[in-house]
Coordinates of C-alpha atoms and ligand atoms in Angstrom, one line a residue:
M1 CA 51.6 -21.7 -154.9
N2 CA 54.4 -23.0 -157.0
S3 CA 57.8 -23.9 -155.6
S4 CA 59.7 -21.4 -157.7
F5 CA 57.7 -18.6 -155.8
L6 CA 58.8 -20.0 -152.5
E7 CA 62.4 -20.2 -153.7
E8 CA 62.2 -16.6 -154.8
L9 CA 60.9 -15.7 -151.3
E10 CA 63.9 -17.5 -149.7
A11 CA 66.2 -15.7 -152.0
I12 CA 65.2 -12.2 -150.9
P13 CA 68.2 -11.0 -148.7
L14 CA 66.9 -9.8 -145.3
L15 CA 67.6 -6.3 -144.1
D16 CA 67.0 -6.4 -140.3
N17 CA 65.9 -2.9 -139.5
H18 CA 66.0 -3.2 -135.7
C19 CA 68.7 -5.1 -133.9
H20 CA 71.6 -4.8 -131.4
P21 CA 75.2 -5.9 -131.1
F22 CA 76.2 -9.4 -129.9
E23 CA 77.4 -9.5 -126.3
V24 CA 81.0 -10.0 -125.1
T25 CA 81.3 -12.8 -122.6
T26 CA 84.2 -13.7 -120.4
T27 CA 83.0 -17.1 -119.1
P28 CA 80.9 -19.8 -121.0
R29 CA 77.2 -19.3 -120.6
N30 CA 75.3 -21.9 -118.5
L31 CA 71.6 -22.9 -118.7
E32 CA 70.5 -19.9 -116.5
S33 CA 72.5 -17.2 -118.2
Y34 CA 71.7 -18.5 -121.7
L35 CA 67.9 -18.7 -121.1
N36 CA 67.9 -15.2 -119.5
N37 CA 68.5 -13.9 -123.1
F38 CA 65.0 -14.9 -124.1
T39 CA 62.8 -13.2 -121.6
E40 CA 62.0 -9.7 -120.3
A41 CA 61.0 -11.2 -116.9
H42 CA 63.1 -10.2 -114.0
G43 CA 63.8 -11.7 -110.6
V44 CA 65.1 -15.1 -109.5
E45 CA 62.6 -17.0 -111.6
S46 CA 63.3 -15.4 -115.0
H47 CA 65.2 -18.2 -116.6
I48 CA 62.6 -20.7 -115.5
K49 CA 59.9 -18.5 -117.0
A50 CA 61.9 -18.4 -120.2
S51 CA 62.3 -22.2 -120.3
K52 CA 58.5 -22.5 -120.0
S53 CA 57.7 -20.3 -123.0
I54 CA 56.7 -21.7 -126.4
F55 CA 59.3 -19.3 -127.9
V56 CA 62.2 -21.0 -126.1
R57 CA 60.9 -24.5 -126.7
R58 CA 60.8 -23.6 -130.5
L59 CA 64.2 -21.9 -130.4
M60 CA 66.0 -24.8 -128.7
R61 CA 64.5 -27.3 -131.1
K62 CA 65.7 -25.2 -134.1
I63 CA 69.2 -24.6 -132.7
A64 CA 69.6 -28.3 -131.8
T65 CA 68.9 -29.1 -135.5
V66 CA 71.4 -26.5 -136.7
L67 CA 74.1 -27.8 -134.2
Q68 CA 73.5 -31.3 -135.3
S69 CA 74.3 -30.3 -138.9
I70 CA 77.5 -28.5 -137.8
V71 CA 78.9 -30.9 -135.2
G72 CA 77.1 -34.1 -136.3
G73 CA 75.7 -36.8 -134.0
D74 CA 72.2 -36.9 -132.6
G75 CA 72.9 -36.3 -128.9
F76 CA 70.8 -33.1 -128.6
I77 CA 67.4 -34.8 -128.8
G78 CA 66.6 -37.5 -126.2
A79 CA 64.8 -40.8 -126.9
D80 CA 61.6 -39.2 -125.6
G81 CA 61.9 -36.4 -128.2
R82 CA 62.9 -33.7 -125.6
I83 CA 65.7 -31.4 -126.4
D84 CA 68.7 -31.6 -124.0
Y85 CA 69.2 -27.9 -123.3
E86 CA 72.4 -28.4 -121.3
K87 CA 74.0 -30.2 -124.3
V88 CA 72.8 -27.6 -126.8
I89 CA 74.2 -24.8 -124.8
A90 CA 77.5 -26.5 -124.2
A91 CA 77.9 -27.2 -127.9
R92 CA 77.0 -23.7 -129.0
E93 CA 79.5 -22.2 -126.4
E94 CA 82.2 -24.6 -127.7
I95 CA 81.6 -23.4 -131.3
G96 CA 81.5 -19.8 -130.2
D97 CA 79.2 -16.9 -131.0
F98 CA 81.0 -15.7 -134.2
Y99 CA 81.2 -19.1 -136.0
L100 CA 77.7 -19.9 -135.0
A101 CA 76.6 -16.4 -136.2
K102 CA 78.3 -17.0 -139.6
R103 CA 76.4 -20.2 -140.1
L104 CA 73.1 -18.9 -138.8
F105 CA 73.3 -15.7 -140.9
E106 CA 74.0 -17.7 -144.1
K107 CA 71.1 -20.0 -143.4
G108 CA 68.8 -17.1 -142.7
N109 CA 70.1 -15.1 -145.7
I110 CA 70.5 -12.1 -143.4
R111 CA 72.6 -9.5 -145.3
S112 CA 72.1 -6.0 -143.7
L113 CA 71.5 -4.7 -140.3
V114 CA 70.3 -1.4 -138.7
I115 CA 72.0 -1.5 -135.2
D116 CA 70.9 0.4 -132.1
T117 CA 74.3 0.8 -130.3
G118 CA 72.6 1.9 -127.1
Y119 CA 72.2 -1.6 -125.8
P120 CA 74.1 -3.7 -124.7
P121 CA 76.3 -1.1 -123.0
A122 CA 79.5 -0.4 -124.9
N123 CA 81.7 -2.3 -122.5
R124 CA 79.6 -5.5 -123.1
A125 CA 79.0 -5.1 -126.8
V126 CA 81.2 -6.7 -129.5
D127 CA 83.0 -4.4 -132.0
L128 CA 80.6 -3.7 -134.9
E129 CA 83.2 -4.2 -137.6
T130 CA 84.0 -7.6 -136.1
M131 CA 80.3 -8.5 -136.0
A132 CA 79.8 -7.4 -139.6
D133 CA 82.9 -9.3 -140.8
A134 CA 81.8 -12.5 -139.1
T135 CA 78.3 -12.3 -140.5
S136 CA 79.2 -10.8 -143.9
T137 CA 76.6 -8.0 -143.4
K138 CA 76.5 -4.4 -144.3
Y139 CA 75.3 -2.2 -141.4
R140 CA 74.0 1.2 -140.3
T141 CA 73.8 2.5 -136.8
L142 CA 71.3 4.6 -134.8
L143 CA 71.9 6.9 -131.9
R144 CA 69.8 6.1 -128.9
I145 CA 68.7 9.5 -127.6
E146 CA 68.1 8.8 -123.9
T147 CA 71.3 6.8 -123.4
H148 CA 73.3 9.5 -125.2
I149 CA 71.9 12.2 -122.9
E150 CA 72.6 10.1 -119.8
A151 CA 76.2 9.8 -120.9
L152 CA 76.5 13.5 -121.5
F153 CA 75.7 14.3 -117.8
S154 CA 79.2 13.5 -116.7
E155 CA 80.6 16.1 -119.2
V156 CA 78.4 19.1 -118.2
D157 CA 77.7 21.3 -115.1
N158 CA 74.4 23.0 -116.2
Y159 CA 71.4 22.6 -118.4
D160 CA 72.6 25.0 -121.1
E161 CA 75.9 23.2 -121.5
L162 CA 74.0 19.9 -121.8
V163 CA 71.9 21.4 -124.6
D164 CA 75.0 22.7 -126.4
H165 CA 76.7 19.3 -126.3
F166 CA 73.5 17.6 -127.4
D167 CA 73.1 20.0 -130.4
A168 CA 76.7 19.6 -131.4
D169 CA 76.3 15.8 -131.4
L170 CA 73.1 15.8 -133.3
T171 CA 73.6 18.6 -135.8
D172 CA 75.1 16.3 -138.5
L173 CA 74.1 12.8 -137.6
R174 CA 75.3 11.3 -140.9
K175 CA 78.7 12.8 -140.4
G176 CA 78.8 11.3 -136.9
G177 CA 78.2 7.9 -138.5
Y178 CA 74.5 7.6 -137.7
S179 CA 71.5 6.8 -140.0
G180 CA 68.8 7.9 -137.6
L181 CA 67.7 8.1 -134.0
K182 CA 66.1 5.8 -131.6
S183 CA 64.0 6.6 -128.5
I184 CA 63.1 4.5 -125.5
A185 CA 60.8 7.1 -124.0
G186 CA 58.3 4.3 -123.8
Y187 CA 60.5 2.7 -121.1
R188 CA 60.9 6.0 -119.3
G189 CA 57.3 6.9 -118.5
G190 CA 55.5 6.6 -121.8
L191 CA 54.9 7.9 -125.3
N192 CA 53.2 11.2 -124.6
I193 CA 55.8 13.8 -125.6
A194 CA 55.1 17.5 -125.1
S195 CA 57.2 20.2 -126.5
N196 CA 56.0 23.1 -124.3
H197 CA 57.5 22.5 -120.9
D198 CA 58.3 25.5 -118.7
R199 CA 62.1 26.2 -118.8
Q200 CA 62.3 26.4 -115.0
E201 CA 60.7 23.0 -114.7
V202 CA 63.2 21.6 -117.2
I203 CA 66.2 23.1 -115.4
A204 CA 64.9 21.8 -112.1
G205 CA 64.8 18.3 -113.8
F206 CA 68.4 18.7 -114.8
K207 CA 69.4 19.7 -111.3
E208 CA 67.6 16.8 -109.7
L209 CA 69.5 14.3 -111.9
K210 CA 72.8 16.1 -111.6
D211 CA 72.5 16.0 -107.8
L212 CA 71.9 12.2 -107.9
Q213 CA 75.0 11.9 -110.1
N214 CA 77.0 14.0 -107.7
R215 CA 76.0 11.6 -105.0
G216 CA 77.4 8.7 -107.0
E217 CA 74.2 7.4 -108.5
K218 CA 73.7 6.4 -112.1
V219 CA 71.8 8.9 -114.2
R220 CA 68.5 7.6 -115.5
L221 CA 66.7 10.0 -117.7
S222 CA 63.3 9.6 -116.1
N223 CA 62.4 13.3 -115.4
R224 CA 59.7 13.9 -117.9
P225 CA 60.0 17.6 -118.6
L226 CA 63.7 17.2 -119.2
L227 CA 63.3 14.0 -121.2
E228 CA 60.5 15.3 -123.4
T229 CA 62.2 18.7 -124.1
L230 CA 65.4 17.1 -125.2
L231 CA 63.7 14.3 -127.1
Y232 CA 61.6 16.8 -129.0
R233 CA 64.8 18.8 -129.7
G234 CA 66.4 15.5 -131.0
L235 CA 63.4 14.9 -133.3
S236 CA 63.7 18.4 -134.7
H237 CA 67.4 17.6 -135.6
A238 CA 66.2 14.3 -137.3
S239 CA 63.5 16.1 -139.2
R240 CA 65.9 18.8 -140.5
Q241 CA 68.2 16.1 -141.8
N242 CA 65.4 13.9 -143.1
L243 CA 66.4 11.0 -141.0
P244 CA 64.2 8.2 -139.5
V245 CA 63.5 7.8 -135.8
Q246 CA 62.6 4.5 -134.2
F247 CA 60.3 4.4 -131.2
H248 CA 59.9 1.5 -128.8
V249 CA 56.1 1.0 -128.7
G250 CA 54.2 -1.5 -126.6
Y251 CA 56.1 -4.6 -125.6
G252 CA 59.4 -4.0 -123.9
D253 CA 61.5 -4.5 -120.8
H254 CA 59.9 -4.6 -117.3
D255 CA 60.1 -0.7 -117.1
V256 CA 57.3 -0.4 -119.7
D257 CA 53.9 0.7 -118.5
L258 CA 51.6 -0.7 -121.2
A259 CA 48.9 1.8 -120.3
S260 CA 51.1 4.7 -121.6
A261 CA 52.8 2.7 -124.4
N262 CA 50.0 2.7 -126.9
P263 CA 51.0 4.0 -130.3
N264 CA 48.0 6.4 -130.4
S265 CA 50.0 8.6 -128.0
L266 CA 52.4 9.3 -130.9
R267 CA 49.7 11.0 -132.9
N268 CA 50.9 14.5 -131.7
L269 CA 54.3 13.9 -133.1
L270 CA 53.0 12.3 -136.4
E271 CA 50.8 15.4 -136.9
D272 CA 53.5 17.9 -136.0
E273 CA 54.3 19.8 -139.2
S274 CA 57.6 21.0 -137.8
L275 CA 58.7 17.3 -137.6
A276 CA 57.4 16.4 -141.1
G277 CA 61.0 15.7 -142.4
A278 CA 61.4 12.7 -140.0
N279 CA 59.9 9.3 -140.6
F280 CA 58.8 7.4 -137.4
V281 CA 59.3 3.7 -137.2
L282 CA 57.0 2.0 -134.6
L283 CA 58.9 -0.9 -133.2
H284 CA 58.0 -4.4 -131.8
N285 CA 54.9 -4.6 -133.9
C286 CA 53.5 -2.2 -131.2
W287 CA 52.4 -5.5 -129.6
P288 CA 49.8 -5.9 -128.1
F289 CA 48.6 -2.8 -130.0
F290 CA 49.6 -4.1 -133.4
R291 CA 46.2 -3.2 -135.0
E292 CA 46.6 0.4 -133.8
G293 CA 50.1 0.5 -135.1
A294 CA 49.1 -0.9 -138.4
F295 CA 46.4 1.7 -138.7
L296 CA 48.8 4.6 -137.9
A297 CA 51.3 3.3 -140.5
A298 CA 48.4 3.0 -143.0
I299 CA 47.3 6.6 -142.7
Y300 CA 50.3 8.8 -141.8
P301 CA 52.8 9.5 -144.6
N302 CA 55.6 9.6 -142.0
A303 CA 54.7 6.4 -140.0
Y304 CA 56.2 2.9 -140.6
I305 CA 55.4 -0.2 -138.7
D306 CA 58.2 -2.6 -137.7
L307 CA 57.2 -6.3 -138.3
S308 CA 59.4 -8.1 -135.8
F309 CA 59.5 -11.8 -135.6
G310 CA 62.2 -12.2 -132.9
I311 CA 61.2 -10.0 -130.0
P312 CA 58.4 -10.0 -128.6
F313 CA 59.0 -13.6 -127.8
L314 CA 55.8 -15.1 -129.3
S315 CA 54.5 -18.4 -130.6
I316 CA 54.1 -18.9 -134.4
D317 CA 50.3 -18.7 -134.0
E318 CA 50.5 -15.3 -132.3
M319 CA 53.1 -14.0 -134.9
E320 CA 50.7 -15.1 -137.6
Q321 CA 48.0 -13.0 -136.1
V322 CA 50.4 -10.0 -136.0
A323 CA 51.6 -10.5 -139.6
K324 CA 48.0 -11.0 -140.8
A325 CA 46.9 -7.7 -139.1
I326 CA 49.8 -5.7 -140.3
I327 CA 50.2 -7.0 -143.8
G328 CA 46.4 -7.0 -144.1
T329 CA 46.1 -3.4 -143.1
T330 CA 49.2 -1.4 -143.8
P331 CA 50.3 -0.6 -147.4
S332 CA 53.4 -2.6 -148.2
N333 CA 55.7 0.4 -148.6
H334 CA 55.2 1.3 -144.9
I335 CA 56.2 -2.1 -143.3
V336 CA 59.8 -3.0 -142.3
Y337 CA 61.1 -6.3 -141.2
S338 CA 63.2 -6.9 -138.0
S339 CA 64.3 -9.4 -135.4
D340 CA 65.3 -7.1 -132.5
G341 CA 68.1 -9.6 -132.2
V342 CA 70.4 -8.8 -129.3
R343 CA 73.4 -10.4 -127.6
L344 CA 73.2 -13.7 -129.4
P345 CA 72.9 -14.6 -133.1
E346 CA 70.1 -17.1 -132.4
I347 CA 67.3 -14.5 -132.3
F348 CA 68.4 -13.0 -135.6
Y349 CA 68.2 -16.5 -137.2
L350 CA 65.0 -17.8 -135.7
S351 CA 63.3 -14.5 -136.6
A352 CA 64.5 -14.8 -140.2
I353 CA 63.3 -18.4 -140.8
D354 CA 60.0 -17.8 -139.0
A355 CA 59.4 -14.6 -141.0
R356 CA 59.8 -16.4 -144.3
A357 CA 57.6 -19.3 -143.2
I358 CA 54.8 -17.2 -141.8
V359 CA 54.7 -14.7 -144.6
G360 CA 55.0 -17.6 -147.2
D361 CA 51.9 -19.3 -145.6
L362 CA 50.0 -16.1 -145.5
F363 CA 50.7 -15.4 -149.2
S364 CA 49.8 -19.0 -150.1
R365 CA 46.3 -18.5 -148.6
M366 CA 45.9 -15.1 -150.3
V367 CA 46.9 -16.6 -153.7
S368 CA 44.8 -19.7 -153.4
R369 CA 41.6 -17.7 -152.7
G370 CA 42.4 -15.4 -155.6
E371 CA 42.9 -12.3 -153.5
V372 CA 46.3 -11.5 -155.0
G373 CA 48.7 -12.9 -157.5
E374 CA 52.2 -14.3 -157.0
Q375 CA 53.8 -11.2 -158.4
D376 CA 52.0 -9.1 -155.8
C377 CA 53.3 -11.3 -153.0
L378 CA 56.9 -11.1 -154.3
E379 CA 56.6 -7.3 -154.5
V380 CA 55.2 -7.1 -151.0
A381 CA 57.9 -9.4 -149.6
T382 CA 60.7 -7.6 -151.3
E383 CA 59.5 -4.3 -149.9
I384 CA 59.0 -5.6 -146.3
F385 CA 62.2 -7.7 -146.1
F386 CA 64.6 -5.4 -147.8
E387 CA 63.6 -2.5 -150.0
N388 CA 61.7 -0.1 -147.6
A389 CA 64.4 -0.2 -145.0
W390 CA 67.2 0.2 -147.6
K391 CA 65.6 3.5 -148.6
L392 CA 64.6 4.6 -145.2
Y393 CA 68.0 4.2 -143.6
G394 CA 69.9 5.4 -146.7
F395 CA 71.9 2.3 -147.4
D396 CA 72.8 3.7 -150.8
E397 CA 74.3 6.9 -149.3
Ligands
ZN401 ZN1 65.7 -3.2 -129.5

């Protein structure tokens, strides 16, 4: 493959279709708090588990190199070739998230973002305009359904009031500043979503959570009849407005039960004619069900698969398997790139450079065996990295 093709690949501006705000910090991060950003493990050992992953070893090596180019010197890599994590973290804290982000986004050629504002919580998330200014990016936002419903609980006394508020907020999402919805039902009991729950059961679900709230507990939308009924209602709003809906599928935080997070469970929704106006984006490569996810996006007109190179935290080899399966199965107009970057700019950057390298390698092999031409590769890369998401989330509107 000639070098001008690889340069053209580098020049495609990335549109990251699934990411989150950076995090506000009040004290400098230390080794433990920094590493905890790169694992879904919980408990006292989580940062140690993070440090033992191939993902973190790769990340620290890459960030050490970038920091060397910014601050100079070679103090980040020891004589034995090991990265000095403490020094890397101290240097990046000194530079600050926004300046580091500016440099990393330039290097990764990351130009547009679709941001889920449901995490980190608003009081720990940076202002989006500030984040966009610092990184010179254009952005769109998504409304996270479950978090939004949980927040509404403190404003209502009964189920009907909750529905009224919910409908009012979702009736014109574009006007409210949103380009689509996002659901974490996968982290609240799974992806089987029924629309025919008995009203009394749903109201009982509301009361159960309201009672907990009245006793001072935090509302967590885990009652399934209530969650599924409101989620389905939200999907109907999205469908009527021809807006996309992202679903967390497979890999996720420690609440996920992988047995109920298989993308096959979403077939009911994909086949539901009353939801035909909504496009469904299956996040996180559906890992470890990436072949199932690739298949669904290949056959359903309203299914897209998210090709994420940041989270799940995988090695390059495993990401290659994922990219091979998805690009090798799903038509290129139904694949969208992301990092799932959250809290720190590092994940956005690592994902961007890994994505180009992995996809570039994959294409080189396809071209050298005569399977496709360079123009095919450029077309596919442009669609995945930029064009599909640009259309899907209405960046032109
Ligand atoms: Zn996410």
